[in-house]
Each structure stands twice: as C-alpha cells, then as structure tokens.
Short mmCIF file of C-alpha atoms in Angstrom, two decimals:
data_model
loop_
_atom_site.label_atom_id
_atom_site.label_comp_id
_atom_site.label_asym_id
_atom_site.label_seq_id
_atom_site.Cartn_x
_atom_site.Cartn_y
_atom_site.Cartn_z
CA MET A 116 74.19 104.71 118.48
CA SER A 117 73.27 102.32 115.72
CA PRO A 118 75.92 100.32 113.81
CA LEU A 119 75.38 102.52 110.77
CA ASP A 120 76.00 105.63 112.87
CA ALA A 121 79.20 104.06 114.20
CA ILE A 122 80.41 103.34 110.67
CA TRP A 123 79.69 106.94 109.61
CA HIS A 124 81.42 108.23 112.73
CA LEU A 125 84.59 106.23 111.98
CA ALA A 126 84.50 107.16 108.30
CA ASN A 127 84.28 110.85 109.17
CA PHE A 128 87.07 110.48 111.73
CA PHE A 129 89.49 109.05 109.15
CA ALA A 130 88.30 111.11 106.15
CA PRO A 131 90.63 114.10 106.74
CA ALA A 132 93.69 111.84 106.78
CA TRP A 133 92.82 110.10 103.53
CA CYS A 134 91.74 113.28 101.72
CA VAL A 135 94.89 115.15 102.69
CA ALA A 136 96.99 112.11 101.76
CA ALA A 137 95.38 112.04 98.31
CA LEU A 138 95.98 115.75 97.78
CA LEU A 139 99.57 115.52 98.99
CA ALA A 140 100.28 112.48 96.80
CA ALA A 141 98.93 114.33 93.76
CA ALA A 142 100.99 117.42 94.64
CA CYS A 143 104.13 115.31 95.04
CA LYS A 144 103.61 113.67 91.66
CA LEU A 145 103.01 117.06 90.06
CA LEU A 146 105.78 119.10 91.69
CA TRP A 147 108.57 116.50 91.91
CA ARG A 148 108.10 114.54 88.69
CA ARG A 149 111.68 113.34 88.39
CA GLU A 150 111.95 112.15 91.99
CA THR A 151 108.58 110.36 91.95
CA GLN A 152 108.81 108.96 88.43
CA GLY A 153 109.02 105.33 89.55
CA LEU A 154 106.40 105.67 92.28
CA ALA A 155 102.74 104.94 91.76
CA TRP A 156 100.28 107.56 93.00
CA LEU A 157 98.35 104.83 94.80
CA ARG A 158 101.44 103.78 96.75
CA LEU A 159 101.98 107.34 97.96
CA LEU A 160 98.30 107.53 98.88
CA LYS A 161 98.34 104.26 100.84
CA TRP A 162 101.41 105.12 102.92
CA GLY A 163 100.20 108.65 103.55
CA GLY A 164 96.70 107.52 104.47
CA VAL A 165 97.91 104.87 106.88
CA GLY A 166 100.35 107.32 108.45
CA GLY A 167 97.68 109.98 108.77
CA SER A 168 95.24 107.52 110.31
CA LEU A 169 97.83 106.47 112.86
CA GLY A 170 98.53 110.12 113.60
CA LEU A 171 94.84 110.80 114.21
CA VAL A 172 94.54 107.80 116.52
CA ALA A 173 97.67 108.88 118.43
CA ALA A 174 96.32 112.43 118.75
CA LEU A 175 93.01 111.06 120.03
CA ALA A 176 94.83 108.92 122.60
CA VAL A 177 97.10 111.74 123.79
CA LEU A 178 94.71 114.71 123.64
CA GLY A 179 91.53 112.92 124.68
CA HIS A 180 89.33 114.10 121.79
CA ASP A 181 89.72 114.92 118.14
CA GLY A 182 89.45 118.23 116.33
CA LYS A 183 92.36 120.05 117.98
CA MET A 184 94.92 121.86 115.86
CA MET A 185 97.74 119.88 117.48
CA GLY A 186 96.03 116.68 116.35
CA TYR A 187 95.73 117.93 112.79
CA GLY A 188 99.37 119.01 112.88
CA LEU A 189 100.37 115.51 113.95
CA MET A 190 98.18 114.10 111.18
CA LEU A 191 99.90 116.27 108.59
CA LEU A 192 103.34 115.30 109.87
CA SER A 193 102.46 111.62 109.84
CA ILE A 194 101.17 111.92 106.26
CA SER A 195 104.20 113.85 105.01
CA LEU A 196 106.94 111.69 106.49
CA PRO A 197 106.11 108.41 104.68
CA GLN A 198 105.58 110.22 101.38
CA TRP A 199 108.83 112.13 101.80
CA TRP A 200 110.66 108.90 102.61
CA LEU A 201 109.26 107.15 99.54
CA ALA A 202 110.15 110.02 97.21
CA PHE A 203 113.47 111.23 98.57
CA ARG A 204 115.09 108.34 100.41
CA PRO A 205 118.74 107.68 99.58
CA LYS A 206 118.99 105.42 96.56
CA LYS A 207 121.32 102.44 96.69
#
C-alpha cells in the first residue's frame, strides 16, 4: 500500500463520522434554534466529529473490523452525546 493509498484509506474511514456530525450539527441548529442560539455550528461539528471518530476507533478495536451496524450505532451515539451536552447542558 502506498502512502497515498493509506491517506485515502484513513480519510474514508473517518468520513462517515464527520459527515454525520455535520448533518447533525445543521439539524440541531435548525430544529432547536433557541437552545443553540449561542453555539457556533463549527463548535458542534468539531465536538461531534471528534466524538464520532473516537467511536469508530473504539468500534474497530472492539469488533475487529469496521463496517458493522454496531460500530455505526456507537459512532452515532458518540456524535450525539457531545452535541446534546453542548446544546442542553444545565445552565449556571
């Protein structure tokens, strides 16, 4: 495998997490305007993308290979939780 192939392989491994995080951040900003008024879309995207990436890596470590529905479920959960916490955490 060439270095360029390795880069494409890693980019395609993490692409679902970042695409779903972008869609979920946009949906959060659209559906819960009042709750997410002070939050930047990019901040929701960053936290969701990092969480989703960690979820994919954890699923790969536990399940042995990627592409299983349980892995994608873990990815979705690890994208949703940081975005939920940012939008709906108890205010001081």
